[in-house]
mmCIF file of C-alpha atoms in Angstrom:
data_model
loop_
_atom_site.group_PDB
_atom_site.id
_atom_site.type_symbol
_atom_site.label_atom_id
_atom_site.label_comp_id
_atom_site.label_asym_id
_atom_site.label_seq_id
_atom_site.Cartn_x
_atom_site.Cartn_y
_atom_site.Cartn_z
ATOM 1 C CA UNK A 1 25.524 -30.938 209.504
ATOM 2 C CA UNK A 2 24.668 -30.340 205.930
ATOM 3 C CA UNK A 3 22.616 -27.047 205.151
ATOM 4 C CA UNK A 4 20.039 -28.866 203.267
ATOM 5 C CA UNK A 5 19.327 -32.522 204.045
ATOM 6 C CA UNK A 6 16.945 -35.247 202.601
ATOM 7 C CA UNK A 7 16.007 -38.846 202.364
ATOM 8 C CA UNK A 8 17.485 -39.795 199.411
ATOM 9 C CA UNK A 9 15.415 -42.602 198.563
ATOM 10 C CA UNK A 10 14.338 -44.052 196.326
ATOM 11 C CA UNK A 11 11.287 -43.770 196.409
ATOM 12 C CA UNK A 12 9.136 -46.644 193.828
ATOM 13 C CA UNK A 13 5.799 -45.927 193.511
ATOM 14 C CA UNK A 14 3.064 -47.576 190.955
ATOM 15 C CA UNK A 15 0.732 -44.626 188.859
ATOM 16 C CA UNK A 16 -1.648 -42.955 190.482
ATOM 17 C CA UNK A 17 -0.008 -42.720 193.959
ATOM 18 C CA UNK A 18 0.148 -39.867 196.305
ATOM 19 C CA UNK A 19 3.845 -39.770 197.352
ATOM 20 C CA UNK A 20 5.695 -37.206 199.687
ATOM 21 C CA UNK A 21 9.335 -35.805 200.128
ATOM 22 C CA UNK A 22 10.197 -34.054 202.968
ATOM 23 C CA UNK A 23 13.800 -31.505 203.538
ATOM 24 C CA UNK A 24 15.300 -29.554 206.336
ATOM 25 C CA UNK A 25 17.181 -26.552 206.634
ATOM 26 C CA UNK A 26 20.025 -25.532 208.460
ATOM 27 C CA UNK A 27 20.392 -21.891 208.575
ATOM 28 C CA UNK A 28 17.116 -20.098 210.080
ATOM 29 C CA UNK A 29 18.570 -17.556 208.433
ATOM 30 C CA UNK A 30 17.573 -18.913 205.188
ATOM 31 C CA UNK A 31 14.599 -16.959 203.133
ATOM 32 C CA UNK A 32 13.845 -18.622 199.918
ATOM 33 C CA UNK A 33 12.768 -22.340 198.973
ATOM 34 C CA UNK A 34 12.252 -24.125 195.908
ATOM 35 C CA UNK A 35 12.061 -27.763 194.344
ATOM 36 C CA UNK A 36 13.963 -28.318 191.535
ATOM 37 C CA UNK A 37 13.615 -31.957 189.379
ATOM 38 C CA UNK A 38 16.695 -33.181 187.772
ATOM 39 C CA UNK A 39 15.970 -36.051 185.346
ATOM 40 C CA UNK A 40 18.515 -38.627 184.860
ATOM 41 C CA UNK A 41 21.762 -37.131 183.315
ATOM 42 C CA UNK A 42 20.225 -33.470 182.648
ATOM 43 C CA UNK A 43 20.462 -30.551 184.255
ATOM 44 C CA UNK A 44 18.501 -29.020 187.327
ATOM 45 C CA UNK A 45 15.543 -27.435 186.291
ATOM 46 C CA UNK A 46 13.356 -25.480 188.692
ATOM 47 C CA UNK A 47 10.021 -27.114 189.685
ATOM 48 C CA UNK A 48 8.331 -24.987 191.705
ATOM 49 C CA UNK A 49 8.725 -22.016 194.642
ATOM 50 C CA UNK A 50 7.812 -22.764 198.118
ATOM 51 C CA UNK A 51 5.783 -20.095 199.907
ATOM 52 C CA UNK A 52 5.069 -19.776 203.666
ATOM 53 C CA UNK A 53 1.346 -20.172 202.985
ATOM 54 C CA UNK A 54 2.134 -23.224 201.123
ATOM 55 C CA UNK A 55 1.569 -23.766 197.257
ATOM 56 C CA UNK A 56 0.215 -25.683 194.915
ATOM 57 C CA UNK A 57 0.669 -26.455 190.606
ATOM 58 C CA UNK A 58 -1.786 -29.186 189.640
ATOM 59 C CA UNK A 59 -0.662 -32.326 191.165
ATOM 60 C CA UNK A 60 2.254 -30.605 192.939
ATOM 61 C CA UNK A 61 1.870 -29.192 196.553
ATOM 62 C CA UNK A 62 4.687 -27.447 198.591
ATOM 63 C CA UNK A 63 4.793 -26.697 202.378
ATOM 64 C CA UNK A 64 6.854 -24.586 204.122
ATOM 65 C CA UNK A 65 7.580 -24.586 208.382
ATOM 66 C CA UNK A 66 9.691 -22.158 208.882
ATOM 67 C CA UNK A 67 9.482 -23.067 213.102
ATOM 68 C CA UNK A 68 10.497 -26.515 211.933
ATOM 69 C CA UNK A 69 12.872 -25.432 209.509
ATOM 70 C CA UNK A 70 11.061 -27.981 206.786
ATOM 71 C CA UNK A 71 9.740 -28.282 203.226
ATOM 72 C CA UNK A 72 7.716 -30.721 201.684
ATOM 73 C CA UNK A 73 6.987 -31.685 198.392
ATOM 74 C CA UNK A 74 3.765 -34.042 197.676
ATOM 75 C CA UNK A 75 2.775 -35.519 194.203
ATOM 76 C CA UNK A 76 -0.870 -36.798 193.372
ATOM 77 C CA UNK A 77 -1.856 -39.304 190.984
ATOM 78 C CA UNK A 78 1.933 -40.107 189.848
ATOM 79 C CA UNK A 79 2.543 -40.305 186.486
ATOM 80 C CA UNK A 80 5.259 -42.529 185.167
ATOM 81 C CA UNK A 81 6.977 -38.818 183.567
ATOM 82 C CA UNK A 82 7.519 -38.018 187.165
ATOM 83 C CA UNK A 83 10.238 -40.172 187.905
ATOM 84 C CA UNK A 84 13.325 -37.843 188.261
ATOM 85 C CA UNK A 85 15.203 -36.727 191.343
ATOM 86 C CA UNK A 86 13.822 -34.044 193.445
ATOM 87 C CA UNK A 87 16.227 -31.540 194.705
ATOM 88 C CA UNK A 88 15.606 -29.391 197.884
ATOM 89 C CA UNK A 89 16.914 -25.738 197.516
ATOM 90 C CA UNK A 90 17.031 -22.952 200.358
ATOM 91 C CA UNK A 91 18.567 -19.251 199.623
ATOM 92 C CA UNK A 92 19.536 -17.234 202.350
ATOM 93 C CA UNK A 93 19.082 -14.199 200.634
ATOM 94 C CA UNK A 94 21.494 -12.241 198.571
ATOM 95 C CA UNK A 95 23.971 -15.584 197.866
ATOM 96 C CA UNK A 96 23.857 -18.373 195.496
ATOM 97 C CA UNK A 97 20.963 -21.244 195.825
ATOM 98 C CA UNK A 98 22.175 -24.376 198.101
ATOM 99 C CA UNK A 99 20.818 -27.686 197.023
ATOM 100 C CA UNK A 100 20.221 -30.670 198.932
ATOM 101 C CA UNK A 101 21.424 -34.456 197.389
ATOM 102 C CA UNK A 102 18.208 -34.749 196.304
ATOM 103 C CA UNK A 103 15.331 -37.480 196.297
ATOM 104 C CA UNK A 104 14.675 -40.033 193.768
ATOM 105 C CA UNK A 105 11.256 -41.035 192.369
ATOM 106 C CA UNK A 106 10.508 -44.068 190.256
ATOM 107 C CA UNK A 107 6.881 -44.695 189.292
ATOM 108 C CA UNK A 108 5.863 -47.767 187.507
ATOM 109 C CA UNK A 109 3.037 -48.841 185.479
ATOM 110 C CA UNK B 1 18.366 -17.293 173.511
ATOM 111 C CA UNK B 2 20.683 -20.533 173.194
ATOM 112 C CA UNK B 3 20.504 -21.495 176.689
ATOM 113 C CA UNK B 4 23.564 -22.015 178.974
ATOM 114 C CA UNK B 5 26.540 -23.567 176.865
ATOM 115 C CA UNK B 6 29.170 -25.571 178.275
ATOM 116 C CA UNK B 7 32.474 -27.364 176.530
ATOM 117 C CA UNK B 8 32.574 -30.441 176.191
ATOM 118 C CA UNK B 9 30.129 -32.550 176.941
ATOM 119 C CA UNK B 10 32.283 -35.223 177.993
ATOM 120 C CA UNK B 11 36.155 -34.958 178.986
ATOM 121 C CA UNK B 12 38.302 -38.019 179.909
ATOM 122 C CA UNK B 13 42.081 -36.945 180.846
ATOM 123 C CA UNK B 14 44.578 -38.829 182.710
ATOM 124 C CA UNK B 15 45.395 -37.682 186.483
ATOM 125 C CA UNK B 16 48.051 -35.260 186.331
ATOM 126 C CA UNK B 17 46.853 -33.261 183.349
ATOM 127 C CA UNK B 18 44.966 -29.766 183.227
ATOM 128 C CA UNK B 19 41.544 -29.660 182.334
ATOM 129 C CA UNK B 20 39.631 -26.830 181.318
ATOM 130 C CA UNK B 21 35.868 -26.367 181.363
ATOM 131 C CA UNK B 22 33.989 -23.747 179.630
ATOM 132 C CA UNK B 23 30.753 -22.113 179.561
ATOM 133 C CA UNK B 24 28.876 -19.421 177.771
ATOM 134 C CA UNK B 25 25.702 -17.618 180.278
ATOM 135 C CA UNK B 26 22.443 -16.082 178.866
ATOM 136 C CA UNK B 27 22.892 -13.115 177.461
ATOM 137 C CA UNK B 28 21.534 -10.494 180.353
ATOM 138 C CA UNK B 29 22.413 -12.834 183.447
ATOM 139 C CA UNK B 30 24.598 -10.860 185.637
ATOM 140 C CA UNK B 31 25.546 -13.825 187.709
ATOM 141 C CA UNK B 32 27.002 -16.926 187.072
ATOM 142 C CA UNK B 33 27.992 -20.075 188.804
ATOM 143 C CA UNK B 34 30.004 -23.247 188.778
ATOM 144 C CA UNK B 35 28.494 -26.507 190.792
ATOM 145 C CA UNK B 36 30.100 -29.727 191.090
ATOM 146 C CA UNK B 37 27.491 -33.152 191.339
ATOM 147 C CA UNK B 38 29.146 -36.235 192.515
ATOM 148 C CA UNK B 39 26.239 -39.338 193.822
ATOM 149 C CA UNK B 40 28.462 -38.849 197.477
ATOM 150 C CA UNK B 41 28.432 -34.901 198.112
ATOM 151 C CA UNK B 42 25.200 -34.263 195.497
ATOM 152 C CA UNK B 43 25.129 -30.578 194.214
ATOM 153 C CA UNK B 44 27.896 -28.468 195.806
ATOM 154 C CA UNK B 45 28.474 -24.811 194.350
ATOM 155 C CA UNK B 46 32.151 -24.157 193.909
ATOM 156 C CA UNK B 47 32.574 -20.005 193.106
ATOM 157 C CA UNK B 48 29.854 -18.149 191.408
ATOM 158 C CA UNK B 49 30.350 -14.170 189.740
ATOM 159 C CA UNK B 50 28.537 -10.729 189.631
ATOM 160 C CA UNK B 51 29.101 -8.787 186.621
ATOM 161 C CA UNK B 52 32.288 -10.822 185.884
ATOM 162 C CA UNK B 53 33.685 -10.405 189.981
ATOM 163 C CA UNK B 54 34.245 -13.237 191.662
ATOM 164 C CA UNK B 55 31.941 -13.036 194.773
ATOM 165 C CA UNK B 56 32.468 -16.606 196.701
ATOM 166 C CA UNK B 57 34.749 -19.335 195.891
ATOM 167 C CA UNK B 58 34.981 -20.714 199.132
ATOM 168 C CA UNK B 59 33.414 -23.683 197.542
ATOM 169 C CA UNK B 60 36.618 -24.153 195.681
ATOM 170 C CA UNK B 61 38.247 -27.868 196.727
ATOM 171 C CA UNK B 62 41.749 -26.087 196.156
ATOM 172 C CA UNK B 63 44.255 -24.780 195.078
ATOM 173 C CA UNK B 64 44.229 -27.146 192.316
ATOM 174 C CA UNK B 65 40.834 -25.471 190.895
ATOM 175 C CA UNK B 66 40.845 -21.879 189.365
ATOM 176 C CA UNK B 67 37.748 -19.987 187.652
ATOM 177 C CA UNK B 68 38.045 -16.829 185.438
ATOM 178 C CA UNK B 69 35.068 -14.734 183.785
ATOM 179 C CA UNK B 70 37.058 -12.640 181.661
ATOM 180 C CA UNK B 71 33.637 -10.842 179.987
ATOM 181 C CA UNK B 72 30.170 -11.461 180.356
ATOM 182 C CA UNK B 73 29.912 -14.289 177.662
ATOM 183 C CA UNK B 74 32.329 -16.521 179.347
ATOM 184 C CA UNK B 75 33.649 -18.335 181.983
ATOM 185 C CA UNK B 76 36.533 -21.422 182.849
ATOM 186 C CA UNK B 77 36.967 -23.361 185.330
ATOM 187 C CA UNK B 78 40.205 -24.834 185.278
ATOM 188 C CA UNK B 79 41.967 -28.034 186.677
ATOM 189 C CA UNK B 80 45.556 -28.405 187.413
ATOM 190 C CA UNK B 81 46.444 -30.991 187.910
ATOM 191 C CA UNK B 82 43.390 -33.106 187.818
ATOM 192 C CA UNK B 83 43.263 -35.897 190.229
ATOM 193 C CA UNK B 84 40.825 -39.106 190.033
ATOM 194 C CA UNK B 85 38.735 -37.737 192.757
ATOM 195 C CA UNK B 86 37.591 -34.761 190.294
ATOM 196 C CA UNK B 87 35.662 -37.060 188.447
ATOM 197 C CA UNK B 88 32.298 -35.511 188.669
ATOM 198 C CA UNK B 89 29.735 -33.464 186.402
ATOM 199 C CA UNK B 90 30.429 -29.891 187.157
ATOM 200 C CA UNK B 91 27.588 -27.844 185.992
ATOM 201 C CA UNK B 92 27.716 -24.035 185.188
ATOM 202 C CA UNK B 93 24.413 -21.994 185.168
ATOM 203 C CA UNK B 94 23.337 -18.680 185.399
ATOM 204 C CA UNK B 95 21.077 -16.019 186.440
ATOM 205 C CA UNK B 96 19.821 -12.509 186.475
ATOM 206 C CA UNK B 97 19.746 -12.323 190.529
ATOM 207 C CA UNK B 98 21.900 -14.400 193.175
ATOM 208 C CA UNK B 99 18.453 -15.248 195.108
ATOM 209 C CA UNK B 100 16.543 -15.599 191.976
ATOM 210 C CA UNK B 101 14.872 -19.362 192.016
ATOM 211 C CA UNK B 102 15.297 -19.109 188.004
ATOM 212 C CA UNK B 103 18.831 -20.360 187.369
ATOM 213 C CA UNK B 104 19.237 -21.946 183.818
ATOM 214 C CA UNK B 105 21.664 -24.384 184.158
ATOM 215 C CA UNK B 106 23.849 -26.014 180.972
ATOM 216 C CA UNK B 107 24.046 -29.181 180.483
ATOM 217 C CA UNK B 108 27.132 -30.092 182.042
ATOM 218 C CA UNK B 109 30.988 -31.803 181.630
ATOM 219 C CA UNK B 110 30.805 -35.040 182.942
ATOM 220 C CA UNK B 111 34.843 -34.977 183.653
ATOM 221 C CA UNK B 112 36.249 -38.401 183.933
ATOM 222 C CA UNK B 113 39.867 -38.504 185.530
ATOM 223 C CA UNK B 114 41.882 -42.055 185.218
#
């Protein structure tokens, strides 16, 4: 079993939807989370962190269940700039970030 | 600060032939990392370094693949011999902390092997 899994998509959405990726992890061992977006042929860039108490950056919300060993990622009022792919990334502490495949997004207008 | 710099952009080799990759870290990071992205195994790391040590390269395909930091400001990753199936976009990035969620990645060889 992978250490980081998710539905790969994709996901099409028109503007203005409410769309949600979900992830699990592994390792329970695992201590850190974070979304990264990738846009098409770039490089990772980190989106957001993913706290316990769960987070949120304007349209962007992040949950964490660490009993479930899952992370979410939801996105209000899509805009078509959010199309990308949305990578899932758990840290067990101490040792390089572990990524998942990743999730694609395509909003239209 | 430049950013993460990796050489070349784009690398097409026949199977058979040694390819090396290159990369230049932020000045400061004290850890850097190779990752491989193919659309079938997504984002896989392959070794990453502390203060120019390697610390894991169990990621490493084999024997095949070798990585070097010989000082702070840069780092290959080396292919001999390079086989079809090494086609991918290997991606090095870097970052002041293993577990810190900031790595800056470069912008990545997309390595084409006929």
């Amino acid at each position: 079993r992978k250490e980081v899994e998710q539905d790969p998509g994709p996901f099409n959405v028109p503007e203005g939807a409410t769309v949600a990726f979900n992830c699990t992890y592994s390792n329970s061992a695992s201590q850190s989370f974070f979304w990264y977006r990738q846009d098409c042929r770039k490089e990772p860039k980190l989106l957001m962190s993913v706290y316990s108490s769960g987070n949120e950056d304007g349209r962007f919300t992040a949950q964490l269940n660490r009993a479930s060993q899952y992370i979410s990622l939801l996105i209000r009022d899509s805009k078509l700039s959010d199309s990308a792919t949305y990578l899932c990334v758990v840290n067990k502490g101490g040792t390089a970030l572990i990524f998942g495949k990743g999730t694609t997004l395509s909003v239209s207008s | 600060d430049a950013g993460v710099i990796q050489s070349p952009r784009h690398e097409v080799t026949e199977m058979g032939q040694e390819v090396t990759l290159r990369c230049k870290p932020i000045s400061g990071h004290d850890y850097l990392f190779w990752y491989r992205q193919t659309m079938m195994r997504g984002l896989e790391l392959l070794i990453y370094f502390n203060n120019n040590v390697p610390i894991d390269d169990s990621g490493m395909p084999e024997d095949r693949f070798s990585a070097k930091m010989p000082n702070a400001s840069f780092s290959t990753l080396k292919i001999q011999p390079s086989e079809p199936r090494d086609s991918a976009v290997y991606f090095c990035a870097s970052s002041l902390t293993a577990g810190s969620p900031i790595y800056t990645f470069g912008s990545g060889t997309r390595l084409t092997v006929v």
